[in-house]
Amino acid sequence: MNDRSTAWQLVTEYTQSDSLRRHCLGVETCMRWYAEKLGEDVEKWGVTGLLHDFDYESHPDAHPQWGMGLLAKLDWPDDVIRAIGGHADYSGIPRDTPMAKYLYACDELSGFVTAVTYVRPSRSIAEVEVKSVMKKLKMSAFAAGVNREDVYRGADEIGVPLEEHIANVLEAMRGNAAQLGLAGG
């Protein structure tokens, strides 16, 4: 049965790193928030966010194709698999559904917001403001692994101004701060 429990099982089987697991949970959180806001299938969007990087750690040179192949063998829906493929520009898979576009838009930004939260003295996402995220985006040395172009392109593809998208991601992640390790303390 392809549900959240099965998706989480795949994440824990193929991802040992707590930080990558939390990233998958963060993208899931943002996808669920947007799906609810847009009247989309919250469960489907959520598991798509949860699964998007499940194979990254175990098969970095074949990501996301390896994971897409396994998901196909396990009979996950084609639109979930295509959205996961489309989150990696180099896959050549077009982001031609709202779910695929929002996955792309939430991926890099949720990771960046996590990095911004970690440098706060409190390590609490409750204290992170949109202007702080915008300021850090302009600092190329900060969270240098985050592709800024992906962040900007993601907001553009979903048709949401970047500052509004950041506010939405902050709101979504604040709602799940404890599980994401962003509640401070």
mmCIF file of C-alpha atoms in Angstrom:
data_model
loop_
_atom_site.group_PDB
_atom_site.id
_atom_site.type_symbol
_atom_site.label_atom_id
_atom_site.label_comp_id
_atom_site.label_asym_id
_atom_site.label_seq_id
_atom_site.Cartn_x
_atom_site.Cartn_y
_atom_site.Cartn_z
ATOM 1 C CA MET A 1 0.000 0.000 0.000
ATOM 2 C CA ASN A 2 1.478 3.332 -1.067
ATOM 3 C CA ASP A 3 0.786 5.725 1.780
ATOM 4 C CA ARG A 4 2.731 7.979 4.113
ATOM 5 C CA SER A 5 3.804 5.095 6.329
ATOM 6 C CA THR A 6 5.269 3.252 3.339
ATOM 7 C CA ALA A 7 6.949 6.450 2.130
ATOM 8 C CA TRP A 8 8.534 7.041 5.538
ATOM 9 C CA GLN A 9 9.739 3.431 5.560
ATOM 10 C CA LEU A 10 11.551 4.068 2.258
ATOM 11 C CA VAL A 11 13.082 7.276 3.609
ATOM 12 C CA THR A 12 14.406 5.534 6.728
ATOM 13 C CA GLU A 13 15.654 2.537 4.760
ATOM 14 C CA TYR A 14 17.652 4.551 2.224
ATOM 15 C CA THR A 15 18.545 7.671 4.263
ATOM 16 C CA GLN A 16 20.659 7.359 7.392
ATOM 17 C CA SER A 17 21.403 11.061 7.881
ATOM 18 C CA ASP A 18 19.108 12.828 10.333
ATOM 19 C CA SER A 19 19.592 16.117 8.477
ATOM 20 C CA LEU A 20 18.468 14.646 5.135
ATOM 21 C CA ARG A 21 15.521 12.925 6.815
ATOM 22 C CA ARG A 22 14.533 16.265 8.356
ATOM 23 C CA HIS A 23 14.904 17.915 4.936
ATOM 24 C CA CYS A 24 12.482 15.365 3.461
ATOM 25 C CA LEU A 25 10.088 16.060 6.347
ATOM 26 C CA GLY A 26 10.462 19.802 5.759
ATOM 27 C CA VAL A 27 9.578 19.521 2.085
ATOM 28 C CA GLU A 28 6.662 17.247 3.001
ATOM 29 C CA THR A 29 5.459 19.874 5.485
ATOM 30 C CA CYS A 30 5.571 22.640 2.868
ATOM 31 C CA MET A 31 3.882 20.468 0.239
ATOM 32 C CA ARG A 32 1.048 19.568 2.613
ATOM 33 C CA TRP A 33 0.588 23.251 3.503
ATOM 34 C CA TYR A 34 0.390 24.312 -0.134
ATOM 35 C CA ALA A 35 -1.875 21.395 -1.111
ATOM 36 C CA GLU A 36 -4.325 22.357 1.611
ATOM 37 C CA LYS A 37 -4.217 26.021 0.582
ATOM 38 C CA LEU A 38 -4.762 25.153 -3.086
ATOM 39 C CA GLY A 39 -7.401 22.461 -2.576
ATOM 40 C CA GLU A 40 -5.127 19.699 -3.857
ATOM 41 C CA ASP A 41 -4.619 16.129 -2.605
ATOM 42 C CA VAL A 42 -2.802 16.746 0.682
ATOM 43 C CA GLU A 43 -1.685 13.134 1.137
ATOM 44 C CA LYS A 44 -0.339 12.765 -2.400
ATOM 45 C CA TRP A 45 1.494 16.086 -2.286
ATOM 46 C CA GLY A 46 2.851 15.236 1.172
ATOM 47 C CA VAL A 47 4.286 11.851 0.235
ATOM 48 C CA THR A 48 5.783 13.368 -2.909
ATOM 49 C CA GLY A 49 7.654 15.882 -0.749
ATOM 50 C CA LEU A 50 8.663 13.177 1.714
ATOM 51 C CA LEU A 51 10.014 10.876 -0.997
ATOM 52 C CA HIS A 52 11.713 13.437 -3.248
ATOM 53 C CA ASP A 53 15.249 12.817 -1.906
ATOM 54 C CA PHE A 54 14.888 9.366 -0.319
ATOM 55 C CA ASP A 55 17.540 7.913 -2.655
ATOM 56 C CA TYR A 56 19.946 10.869 -2.600
ATOM 57 C CA GLU A 57 22.238 9.560 0.137
ATOM 58 C CA SER A 58 22.337 5.919 -0.972
ATOM 59 C CA HIS A 59 22.538 6.590 -4.745
ATOM 60 C CA PRO A 60 23.909 10.133 -5.191
ATOM 61 C CA ASP A 61 25.160 9.546 -8.737
ATOM 62 C CA ALA A 62 21.854 8.057 -9.880
ATOM 63 C CA HIS A 63 19.445 10.373 -8.023
ATOM 64 C CA PRO A 64 16.549 10.763 -8.745
ATOM 65 C CA GLN A 65 16.436 8.147 -11.523
ATOM 66 C CA TRP A 66 17.263 5.266 -9.173
ATOM 67 C CA GLY A 67 14.504 6.254 -6.784
ATOM 68 C CA MET A 68 12.050 6.774 -9.637
ATOM 69 C CA GLY A 69 12.768 3.238 -10.852
ATOM 70 C CA LEU A 70 12.170 1.746 -7.416
ATOM 71 C CA LEU A 71 8.966 3.750 -6.960
ATOM 72 C CA ALA A 72 7.722 2.511 -10.354
ATOM 73 C CA LYS A 73 8.431 -1.111 -9.333
ATOM 74 C CA LEU A 74 6.482 -0.470 -6.122
ATOM 75 C CA ASP A 75 3.512 0.909 -8.111
ATOM 76 C CA TRP A 76 3.627 4.488 -6.874
ATOM 77 C CA PRO A 77 1.497 6.818 -9.038
ATOM 78 C CA ASP A 78 3.135 8.125 -12.200
ATOM 79 C CA ASP A 79 2.454 11.765 -11.300
ATOM 80 C CA VAL A 80 4.321 11.324 -7.996
ATOM 81 C CA ILE A 81 7.286 9.738 -9.800
ATOM 82 C CA ARG A 82 7.361 12.419 -12.514
ATOM 83 C CA ALA A 83 7.195 15.240 -9.957
ATOM 84 C CA ILE A 84 10.144 13.699 -8.102
ATOM 85 C CA GLY A 85 12.063 13.445 -11.367
ATOM 86 C CA GLY A 86 11.253 17.026 -12.267
ATOM 87 C CA HIS A 87 12.662 18.445 -9.040
ATOM 88 C CA ALA A 88 16.142 17.810 -10.469
ATOM 89 C CA ASP A 89 16.733 20.116 -13.441
ATOM 90 C CA TYR A 90 19.347 17.758 -14.881
ATOM 91 C CA SER A 91 16.767 14.968 -15.244
ATOM 92 C CA GLY A 92 15.209 16.767 -18.206
ATOM 93 C CA ILE A 93 11.733 15.918 -16.922
ATOM 94 C CA PRO A 94 9.433 18.919 -17.316
ATOM 95 C CA ARG A 95 7.546 20.256 -14.329
ATOM 96 C CA ASP A 96 4.167 20.201 -16.020
ATOM 97 C CA THR A 97 1.822 19.805 -13.047
ATOM 98 C CA PRO A 98 1.171 22.034 -10.057
ATOM 99 C CA MET A 99 2.499 19.283 -7.761
ATOM 100 C CA ALA A 100 5.795 19.132 -9.676
ATOM 101 C CA LYS A 101 6.170 22.910 -9.684
ATOM 102 C CA TYR A 102 5.485 23.241 -5.965
ATOM 103 C CA LEU A 103 7.877 20.405 -5.140
ATOM 104 C CA TYR A 104 10.621 22.264 -6.978
ATOM 105 C CA ALA A 105 9.677 25.542 -5.302
ATOM 106 C CA CYS A 106 9.665 24.047 -1.802
ATOM 107 C CA ASP A 107 12.812 21.925 -2.049
ATOM 108 C CA GLU A 108 15.714 24.400 -1.987
ATOM 109 C CA LEU A 109 13.821 27.085 -0.085
ATOM 110 C CA SER A 110 12.856 24.826 2.822
ATOM 111 C CA GLY A 111 16.489 23.778 3.169
ATOM 112 C CA PHE A 112 17.591 27.394 3.068
ATOM 113 C CA VAL A 113 15.046 28.395 5.725
ATOM 114 C CA THR A 114 16.383 25.579 7.905
ATOM 115 C CA ALA A 115 19.922 26.951 7.515
ATOM 116 C CA VAL A 116 18.742 30.458 8.425
ATOM 117 C CA THR A 117 17.033 29.033 11.522
ATOM 118 C CA TYR A 118 20.170 27.167 12.624
ATOM 119 C CA VAL A 119 22.235 30.363 12.782
ATOM 120 C CA ARG A 120 19.711 32.088 15.058
ATOM 121 C CA PRO A 121 20.874 32.038 18.695
ATOM 122 C CA SER A 122 17.571 30.438 19.683
ATOM 123 C CA ARG A 123 17.572 27.946 16.767
ATOM 124 C CA SER A 124 13.825 28.628 16.611
ATOM 125 C CA ILE A 125 11.977 29.139 13.332
ATOM 126 C CA ALA A 126 9.474 31.246 15.277
ATOM 127 C CA GLU A 127 12.078 34.030 15.271
ATOM 128 C CA VAL A 128 12.945 33.886 11.565
ATOM 129 C CA GLU A 129 11.501 36.698 9.474
ATOM 130 C CA VAL A 130 11.077 37.023 5.725
ATOM 131 C CA LYS A 131 13.552 39.910 5.618
ATOM 132 C CA SER A 132 16.195 37.739 7.323
ATOM 133 C CA VAL A 133 15.772 35.041 4.696
ATOM 134 C CA MET A 134 15.919 37.606 1.883
ATOM 135 C CA LYS A 135 19.087 39.122 3.349
ATOM 136 C CA LYS A 136 20.783 35.724 3.663
ATOM 137 C CA LEU A 137 19.815 34.824 0.074
ATOM 138 C CA LYS A 138 21.968 37.739 -1.094
ATOM 139 C CA MET A 139 24.987 36.416 0.833
ATOM 140 C CA SER A 140 26.560 33.836 -1.485
ATOM 141 C CA ALA A 141 28.847 32.485 1.252
ATOM 142 C CA PHE A 142 25.881 31.633 3.492
ATOM 143 C CA ALA A 143 24.540 28.104 2.874
ATOM 144 C CA ALA A 144 26.628 28.073 -0.289
ATOM 145 C CA GLY A 145 25.250 24.649 -1.288
ATOM 146 C CA VAL A 146 21.797 26.098 -1.847
ATOM 147 C CA ASN A 147 21.258 27.061 -5.468
ATOM 148 C CA ARG A 148 19.803 30.571 -5.358
ATOM 149 C CA GLU A 149 18.641 30.342 -8.976
ATOM 150 C CA ASP A 150 16.510 27.322 -8.032
ATOM 151 C CA VAL A 151 14.954 29.344 -5.203
ATOM 152 C CA TYR A 152 14.094 32.250 -7.520
ATOM 153 C CA ARG A 153 12.968 29.992 -10.380
ATOM 154 C CA GLY A 154 10.791 27.949 -8.014
ATOM 155 C CA ALA A 155 8.835 30.989 -6.850
ATOM 156 C CA ASP A 156 8.532 32.166 -10.447
ATOM 157 C CA GLU A 157 7.223 28.789 -11.665
ATOM 158 C CA ILE A 158 4.437 28.737 -9.075
ATOM 159 C CA GLY A 159 3.621 32.374 -9.761
ATOM 160 C CA VAL A 160 4.086 33.495 -6.170
ATOM 161 C CA PRO A 161 6.272 36.514 -5.344
ATOM 162 C CA LEU A 162 9.425 35.321 -3.575
ATOM 163 C CA GLU A 163 8.735 37.188 -0.333
ATOM 164 C CA GLU A 164 5.229 35.712 -0.163
ATOM 165 C CA HIS A 165 6.577 32.220 -0.909
ATOM 166 C CA ILE A 166 9.135 32.606 1.885
ATOM 167 C CA ALA A 167 6.357 33.705 4.264
ATOM 168 C CA ASN A 168 4.303 30.648 3.271
ATOM 169 C CA VAL A 169 7.243 28.272 3.799
ATOM 170 C CA LEU A 170 7.948 29.854 7.186
ATOM 171 C CA GLU A 171 4.306 29.457 8.212
ATOM 172 C CA ALA A 172 4.217 25.839 7.066
ATOM 173 C CA MET A 173 7.444 24.905 8.822
ATOM 174 C CA ARG A 174 6.489 26.730 12.027
ATOM 175 C CA GLY A 175 3.460 24.451 12.185
ATOM 176 C CA ASN A 176 5.749 21.409 12.358
ATOM 177 C CA ALA A 177 8.776 22.983 14.073
ATOM 178 C CA ALA A 178 9.291 20.311 16.734
ATOM 179 C CA GLN A 179 9.428 17.403 14.283
ATOM 180 C CA LEU A 180 11.716 19.417 11.992
ATOM 181 C CA GLY A 181 14.135 20.233 14.819
ATOM 182 C CA LEU A 182 13.388 23.950 14.484
ATOM 183 C CA ALA A 183 11.577 24.681 17.739
ATOM 184 C CA GLY A 184 14.687 25.992 19.490
ATOM 185 C CA GLY A 185 15.982 25.044 22.821
#
